[in-house]
Coordinates of C-alpha atoms in Angstrom, one line a residue:
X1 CA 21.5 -0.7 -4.2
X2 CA 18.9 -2.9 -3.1
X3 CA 21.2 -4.1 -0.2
X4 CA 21.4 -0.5 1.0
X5 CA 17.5 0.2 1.1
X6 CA 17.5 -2.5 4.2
X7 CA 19.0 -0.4 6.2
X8 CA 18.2 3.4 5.3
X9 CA 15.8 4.5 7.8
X10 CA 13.5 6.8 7.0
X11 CA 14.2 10.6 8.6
X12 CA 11.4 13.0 9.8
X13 CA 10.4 15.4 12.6
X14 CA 10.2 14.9 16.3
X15 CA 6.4 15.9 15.8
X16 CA 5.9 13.1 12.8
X17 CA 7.8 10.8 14.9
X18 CA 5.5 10.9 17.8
X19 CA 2.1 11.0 15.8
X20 CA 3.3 7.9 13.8
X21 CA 5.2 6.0 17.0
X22 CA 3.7 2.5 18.1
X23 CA 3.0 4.3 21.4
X24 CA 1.3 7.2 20.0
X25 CA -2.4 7.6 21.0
X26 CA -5.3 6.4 18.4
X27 CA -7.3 9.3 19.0
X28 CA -4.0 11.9 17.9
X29 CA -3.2 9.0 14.7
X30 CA -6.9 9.6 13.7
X31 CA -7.1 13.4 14.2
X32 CA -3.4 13.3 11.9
X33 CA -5.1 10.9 9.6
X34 CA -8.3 14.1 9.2
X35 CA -5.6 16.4 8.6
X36 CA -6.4 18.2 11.6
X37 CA -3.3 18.8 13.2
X38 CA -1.1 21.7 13.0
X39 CA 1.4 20.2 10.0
X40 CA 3.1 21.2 7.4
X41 CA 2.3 19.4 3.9
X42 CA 5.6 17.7 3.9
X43 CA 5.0 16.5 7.5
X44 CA 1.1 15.9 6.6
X45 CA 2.8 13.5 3.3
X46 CA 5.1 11.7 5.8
X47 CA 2.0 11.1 8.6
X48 CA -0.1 9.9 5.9
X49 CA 2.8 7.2 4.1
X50 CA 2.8 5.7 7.8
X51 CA -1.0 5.8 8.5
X52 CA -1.8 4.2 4.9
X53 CA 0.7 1.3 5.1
X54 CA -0.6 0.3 8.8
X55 CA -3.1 -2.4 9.9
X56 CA -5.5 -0.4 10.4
X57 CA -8.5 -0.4 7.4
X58 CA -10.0 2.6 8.5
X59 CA -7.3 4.8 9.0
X60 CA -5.9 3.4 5.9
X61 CA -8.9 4.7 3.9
X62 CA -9.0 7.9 6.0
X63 CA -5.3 8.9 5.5
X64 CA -5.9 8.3 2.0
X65 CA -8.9 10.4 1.7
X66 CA -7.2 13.2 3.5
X67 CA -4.8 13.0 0.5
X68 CA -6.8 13.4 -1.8
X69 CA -8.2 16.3 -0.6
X70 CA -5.5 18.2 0.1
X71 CA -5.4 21.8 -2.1
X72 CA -3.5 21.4 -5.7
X73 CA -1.6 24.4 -5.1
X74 CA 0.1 22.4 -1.3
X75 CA 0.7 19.4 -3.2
X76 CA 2.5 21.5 -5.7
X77 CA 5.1 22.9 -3.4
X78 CA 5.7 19.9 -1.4
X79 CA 6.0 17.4 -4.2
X80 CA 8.6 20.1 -6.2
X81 CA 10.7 19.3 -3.0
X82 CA 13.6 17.1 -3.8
X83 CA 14.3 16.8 0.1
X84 CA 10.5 15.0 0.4
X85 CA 11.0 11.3 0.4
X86 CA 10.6 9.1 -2.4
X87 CA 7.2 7.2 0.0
X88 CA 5.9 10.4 -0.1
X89 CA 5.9 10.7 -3.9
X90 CA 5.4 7.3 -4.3
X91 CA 1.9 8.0 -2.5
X92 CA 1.0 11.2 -4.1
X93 CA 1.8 9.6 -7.3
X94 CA -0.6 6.6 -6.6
X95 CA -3.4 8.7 -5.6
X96 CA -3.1 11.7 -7.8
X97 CA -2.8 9.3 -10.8
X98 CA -5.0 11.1 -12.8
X99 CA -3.8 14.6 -12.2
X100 CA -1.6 15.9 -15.4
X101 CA -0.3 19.0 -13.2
X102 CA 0.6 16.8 -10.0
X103 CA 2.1 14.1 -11.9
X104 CA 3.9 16.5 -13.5
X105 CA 6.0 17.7 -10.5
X106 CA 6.6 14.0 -9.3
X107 CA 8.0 13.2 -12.1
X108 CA 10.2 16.3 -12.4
X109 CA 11.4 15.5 -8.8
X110 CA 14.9 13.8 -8.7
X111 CA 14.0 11.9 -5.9
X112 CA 10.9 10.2 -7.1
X113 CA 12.2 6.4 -7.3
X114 CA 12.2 4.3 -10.7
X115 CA 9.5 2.2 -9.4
X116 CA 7.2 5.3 -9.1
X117 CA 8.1 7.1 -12.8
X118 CA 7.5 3.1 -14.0
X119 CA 4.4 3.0 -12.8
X120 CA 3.2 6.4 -14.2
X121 CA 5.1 5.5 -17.6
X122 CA 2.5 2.6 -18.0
X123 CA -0.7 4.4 -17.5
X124 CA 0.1 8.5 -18.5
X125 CA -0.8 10.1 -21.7
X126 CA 1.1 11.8 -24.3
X127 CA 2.8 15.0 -22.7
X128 CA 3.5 13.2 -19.4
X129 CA 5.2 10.9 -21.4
X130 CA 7.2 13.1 -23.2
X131 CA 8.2 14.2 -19.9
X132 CA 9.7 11.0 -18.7
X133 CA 11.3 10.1 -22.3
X134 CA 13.1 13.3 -22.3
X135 CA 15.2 11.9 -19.1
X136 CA 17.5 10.3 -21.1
X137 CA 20.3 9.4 -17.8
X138 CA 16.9 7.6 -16.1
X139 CA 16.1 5.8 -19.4
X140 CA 19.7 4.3 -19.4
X141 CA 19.7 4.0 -15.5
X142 CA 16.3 1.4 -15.8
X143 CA 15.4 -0.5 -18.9
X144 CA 12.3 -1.0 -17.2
X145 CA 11.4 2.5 -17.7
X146 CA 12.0 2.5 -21.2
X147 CA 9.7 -1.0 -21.7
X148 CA 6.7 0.6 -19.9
X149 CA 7.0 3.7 -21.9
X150 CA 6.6 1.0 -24.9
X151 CA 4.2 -1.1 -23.6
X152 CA 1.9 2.4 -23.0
X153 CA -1.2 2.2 -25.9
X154 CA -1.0 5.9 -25.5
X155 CA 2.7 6.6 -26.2
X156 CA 2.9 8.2 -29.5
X157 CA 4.7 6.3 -32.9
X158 CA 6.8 9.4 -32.7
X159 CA 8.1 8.4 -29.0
X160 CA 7.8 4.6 -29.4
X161 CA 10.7 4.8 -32.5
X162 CA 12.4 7.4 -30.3
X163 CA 13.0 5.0 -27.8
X164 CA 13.6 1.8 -30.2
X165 CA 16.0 3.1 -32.5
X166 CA 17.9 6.1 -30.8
X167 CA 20.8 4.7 -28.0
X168 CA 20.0 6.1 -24.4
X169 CA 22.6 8.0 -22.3
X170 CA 25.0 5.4 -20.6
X171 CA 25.6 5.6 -17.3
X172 CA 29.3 6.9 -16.4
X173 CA 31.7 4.7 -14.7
X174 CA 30.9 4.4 -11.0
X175 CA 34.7 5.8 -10.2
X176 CA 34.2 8.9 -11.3
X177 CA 30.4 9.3 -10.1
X178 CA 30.1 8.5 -6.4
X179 CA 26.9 10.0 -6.0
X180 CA 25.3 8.3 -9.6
X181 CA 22.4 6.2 -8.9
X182 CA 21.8 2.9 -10.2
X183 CA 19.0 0.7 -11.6
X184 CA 17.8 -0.7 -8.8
X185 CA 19.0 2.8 -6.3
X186 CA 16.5 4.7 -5.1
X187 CA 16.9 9.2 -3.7
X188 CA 16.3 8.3 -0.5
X189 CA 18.9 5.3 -0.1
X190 CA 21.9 7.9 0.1
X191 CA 20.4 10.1 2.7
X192 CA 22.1 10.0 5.9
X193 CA 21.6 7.1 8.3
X194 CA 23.1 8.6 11.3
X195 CA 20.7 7.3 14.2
X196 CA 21.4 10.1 16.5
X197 CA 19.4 13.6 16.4
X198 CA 22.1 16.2 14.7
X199 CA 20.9 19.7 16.3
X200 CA 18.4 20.2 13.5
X201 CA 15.1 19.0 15.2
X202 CA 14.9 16.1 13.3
X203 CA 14.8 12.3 14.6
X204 CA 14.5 8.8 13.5
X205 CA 10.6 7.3 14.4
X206 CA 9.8 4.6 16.2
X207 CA 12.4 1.6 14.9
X208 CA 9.4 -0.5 13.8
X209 CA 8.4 2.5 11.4
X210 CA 11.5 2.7 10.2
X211 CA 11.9 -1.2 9.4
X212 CA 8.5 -0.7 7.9
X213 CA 8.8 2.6 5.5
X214 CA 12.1 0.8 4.4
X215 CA 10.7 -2.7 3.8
X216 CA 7.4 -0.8 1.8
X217 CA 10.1 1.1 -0.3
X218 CA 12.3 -1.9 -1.1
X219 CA 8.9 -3.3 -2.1
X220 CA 8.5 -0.4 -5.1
X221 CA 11.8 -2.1 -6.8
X222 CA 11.2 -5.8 -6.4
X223 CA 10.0 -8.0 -9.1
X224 CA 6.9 -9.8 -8.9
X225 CA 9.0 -13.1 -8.5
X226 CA 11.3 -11.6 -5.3
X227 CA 7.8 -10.0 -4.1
X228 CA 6.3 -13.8 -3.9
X229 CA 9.3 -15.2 -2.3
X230 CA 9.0 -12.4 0.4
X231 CA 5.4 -13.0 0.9
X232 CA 6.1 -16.6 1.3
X233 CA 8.7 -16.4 3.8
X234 CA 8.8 -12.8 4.9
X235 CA 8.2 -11.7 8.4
X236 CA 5.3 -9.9 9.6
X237 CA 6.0 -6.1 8.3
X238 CA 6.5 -7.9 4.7
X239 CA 3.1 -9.7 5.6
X240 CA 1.3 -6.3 5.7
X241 CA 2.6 -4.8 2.8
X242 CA 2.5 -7.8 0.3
X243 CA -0.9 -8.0 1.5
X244 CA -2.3 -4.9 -0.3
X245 CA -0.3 -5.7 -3.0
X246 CA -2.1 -5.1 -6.4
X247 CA -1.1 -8.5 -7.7
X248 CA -3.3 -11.6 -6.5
X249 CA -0.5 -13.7 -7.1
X250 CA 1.8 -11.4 -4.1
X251 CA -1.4 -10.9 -2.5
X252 CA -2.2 -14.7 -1.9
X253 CA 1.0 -16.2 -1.4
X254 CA 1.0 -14.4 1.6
X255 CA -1.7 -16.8 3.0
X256 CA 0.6 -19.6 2.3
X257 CA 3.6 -18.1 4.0
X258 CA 3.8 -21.3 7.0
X259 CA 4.9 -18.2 9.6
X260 CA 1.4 -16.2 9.3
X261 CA -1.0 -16.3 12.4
X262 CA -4.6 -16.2 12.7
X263 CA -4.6 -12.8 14.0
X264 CA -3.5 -11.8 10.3
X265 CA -6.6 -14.3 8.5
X266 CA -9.0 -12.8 10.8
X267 CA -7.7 -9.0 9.5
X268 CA -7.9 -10.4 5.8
X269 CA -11.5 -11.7 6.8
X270 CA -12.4 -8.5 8.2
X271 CA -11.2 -6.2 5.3
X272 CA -14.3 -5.6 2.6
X273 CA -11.5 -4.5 0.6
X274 CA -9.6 -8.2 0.1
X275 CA -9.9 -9.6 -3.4
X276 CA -11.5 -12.7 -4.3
X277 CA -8.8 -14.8 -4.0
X278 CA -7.6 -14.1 -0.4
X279 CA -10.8 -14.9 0.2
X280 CA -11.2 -18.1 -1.3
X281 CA -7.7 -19.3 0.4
X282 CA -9.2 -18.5 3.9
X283 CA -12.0 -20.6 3.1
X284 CA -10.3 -23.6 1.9
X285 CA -8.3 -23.9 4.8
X286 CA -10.2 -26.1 7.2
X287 CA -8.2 -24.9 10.5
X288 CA -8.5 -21.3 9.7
X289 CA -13.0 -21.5 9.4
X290 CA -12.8 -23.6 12.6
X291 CA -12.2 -20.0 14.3
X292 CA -15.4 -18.8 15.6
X293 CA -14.6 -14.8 14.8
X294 CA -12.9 -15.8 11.2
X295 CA -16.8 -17.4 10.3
X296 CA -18.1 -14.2 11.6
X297 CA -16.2 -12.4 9.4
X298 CA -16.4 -14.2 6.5
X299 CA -20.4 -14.3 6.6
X300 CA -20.5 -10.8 6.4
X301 CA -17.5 -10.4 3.7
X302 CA -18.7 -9.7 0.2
X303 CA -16.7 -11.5 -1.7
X304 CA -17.2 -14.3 0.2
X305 CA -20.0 -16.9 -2.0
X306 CA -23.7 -16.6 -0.5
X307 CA -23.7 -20.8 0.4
X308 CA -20.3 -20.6 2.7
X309 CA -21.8 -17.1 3.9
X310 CA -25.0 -18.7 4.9
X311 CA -23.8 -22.2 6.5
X312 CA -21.2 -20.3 8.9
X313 CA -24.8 -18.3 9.9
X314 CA -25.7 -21.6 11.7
X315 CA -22.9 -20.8 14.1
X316 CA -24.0 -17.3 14.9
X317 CA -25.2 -16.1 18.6
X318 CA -28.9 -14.7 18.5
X319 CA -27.4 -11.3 19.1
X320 CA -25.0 -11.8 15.8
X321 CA -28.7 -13.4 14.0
X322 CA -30.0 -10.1 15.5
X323 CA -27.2 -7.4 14.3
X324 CA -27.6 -9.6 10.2
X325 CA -31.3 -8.6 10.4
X326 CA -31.0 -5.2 10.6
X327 CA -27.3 -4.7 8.4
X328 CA -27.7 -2.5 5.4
X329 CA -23.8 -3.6 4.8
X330 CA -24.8 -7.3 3.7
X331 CA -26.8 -8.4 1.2
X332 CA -30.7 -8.8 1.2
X333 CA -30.5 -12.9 0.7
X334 CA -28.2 -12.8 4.5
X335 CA -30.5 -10.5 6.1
X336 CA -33.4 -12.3 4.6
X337 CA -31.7 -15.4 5.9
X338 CA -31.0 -14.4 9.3
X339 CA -34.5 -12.9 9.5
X340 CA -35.7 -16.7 9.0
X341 CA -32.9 -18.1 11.3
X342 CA -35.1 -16.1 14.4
X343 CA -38.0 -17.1 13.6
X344 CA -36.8 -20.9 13.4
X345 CA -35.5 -20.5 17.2
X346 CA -38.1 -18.9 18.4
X347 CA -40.5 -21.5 17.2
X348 CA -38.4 -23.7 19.4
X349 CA -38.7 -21.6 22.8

């Protein structure tokens, strides 16, 4: 149950454990994030779930990159695993979207969670779909599955009848099914959860991982209304994750949880990647632009509108005036207008 998810920690190698650690050094995080370390895939998988939920932009991007260039024929074999973690899958099936063979395995996989096989349900095409339908304990397990399998424009009438007139399987009665997973269950909530290392070279990572991989796969079950109640109130790991949330409204309640620090703003400022409206709430919030670094940021953000962008240039050191002039990552009216800002001073010397 959802409960249970809280406290499952997340199981993987010494050797993951001390690549992914809070102590572990930047320089071995980014050579793991290259996939240039001496891993297995599964290992690799678990590395890169870590390195993509982090703080860290860039070795978000390059964790995710490695990913997608990992062979087919690896990805295969790992993701047919029903030992990998659900994260893992979770990821592959988030970047591999678009792969029919890949997909394919992760949503053969017992372990892949609901939230995952939902989210492929609402965007696959015809076979894949087939493929999920013809789980008929998971159908009964999750009506959500079955409404996202409806709500596809590319389920078939065929399927779409299938699933609105014909009963699904019902679930048997929890007393004579201890291991039978429900709705809101994920695989990897029944693994063990024994803290200690049990001969097999195996260990727990750094507690804060732990927390975190657990907190990001509660996040796969929760509805949108639970997610913006976290974000509101949640503590700094749910920050993170409800951050890159794909919904602006999980996204930007965030901003308004009372508990976030400008440490977190100024990230948000500094990420190219943050929508529009994460970047409208940082500018509406008078206390927030008062910070020196935040303006910085926000002049060189491109979502943020060209008139904020260029009044927060007033504030700018010669050196910062100096940097604008020469960016190719801005736009021609800021470079333009930092261009004219040096002349204007230098009138004045």
């Amino acid at each position: 149950m959802i409960a249970a998810a809280e406290s499952e920690r997340l199981r993987v190698s010494a050797r993951v454990a001390e690549i992914v650690g809070k102590s572990a050094p930047p320089d071995l995080r980014w050579a793991a994030a290259r996939g240039e370390l001496a891993l297995g895939t599964d290992e690799l998988l678990l590395v890169l779930v870590f390195l993509s939920r982090g703080g860290d932009e860039d070795l978000r991007r390059q964790a995710l990159a490695t990913l997608r260039a990992l062979p087919v024929e690896d990805l295969l074999a790992s993701v047919a695993n029903p030992r990998l973690p659900a994260q893992a899958l979770h990821l592959v099936a988030r970047v591999h979207l678009k792969n029919p063979q890949i997909m394919a395995a992760v949503v053969a996989n017992p372990a892949t969670a609901n939230a995952t096989l939902i989210g492929i349900a609402r965007h696959a095409e015809s076979d894949l779909l087939d493929q999920i339908a013809a789980n008929r304990q998971r159908l009964a397990d999750c009506p959500e599955l079955v409404a996202a399998l409806s709500g596809n424009p590319h389920t078939p009438a065929r399927l779409r009848r299938m699933l609105t007139t014909s009963p699904v399987v019902q679930p048997p009665d929890a007393e004579n099914s201890a291991g039978h997973r429900t709705e809101t269950e994920t695989p990897s909530e029944t693994a063990p959860q024994d803290d200690e290392d049990d001969g097999d070279g195996e260990t727990c990572a750094e507690q804060d991982e732990e927390v975190n991989a657990s907190k990001y796969q509660l996040s796969l079950e929760l509805p949108v209304a639970e997610k913006i109640k976290t974000a509101l109130t949640g503590d700094k790991e749910w920050r993170t994750i409800l951050l890159r949330d794909a919904n602006k409204l999980v996204s930007s309640a965030v901003l308004k949880n009372p508990r976030i620090t400008d440490g977190e703003v100024l990230a948000v400022a500094r990420n190219r990647s943050a929508n529009d409206e994460l970047i409208r709430l940082v500018l509406l919030n008078n206390e927030w632009v008062k910070s020196p670094e935040i303006r910085k940021a926000l002049v060189v953000h491109p979502r943020t509108p060209l008139p904020k962008a260029m009044r927060f240039m007033s504030g700018l050191s010669e050196k910062e005036l100096k940097q604008l002039a020469k960016s190719r990552n801005v736009s021609q009216a800021i470079v333009n207008n930092a261009r004219r800002m040096l002349a204007a001073r230098d009138k004045k010397k």
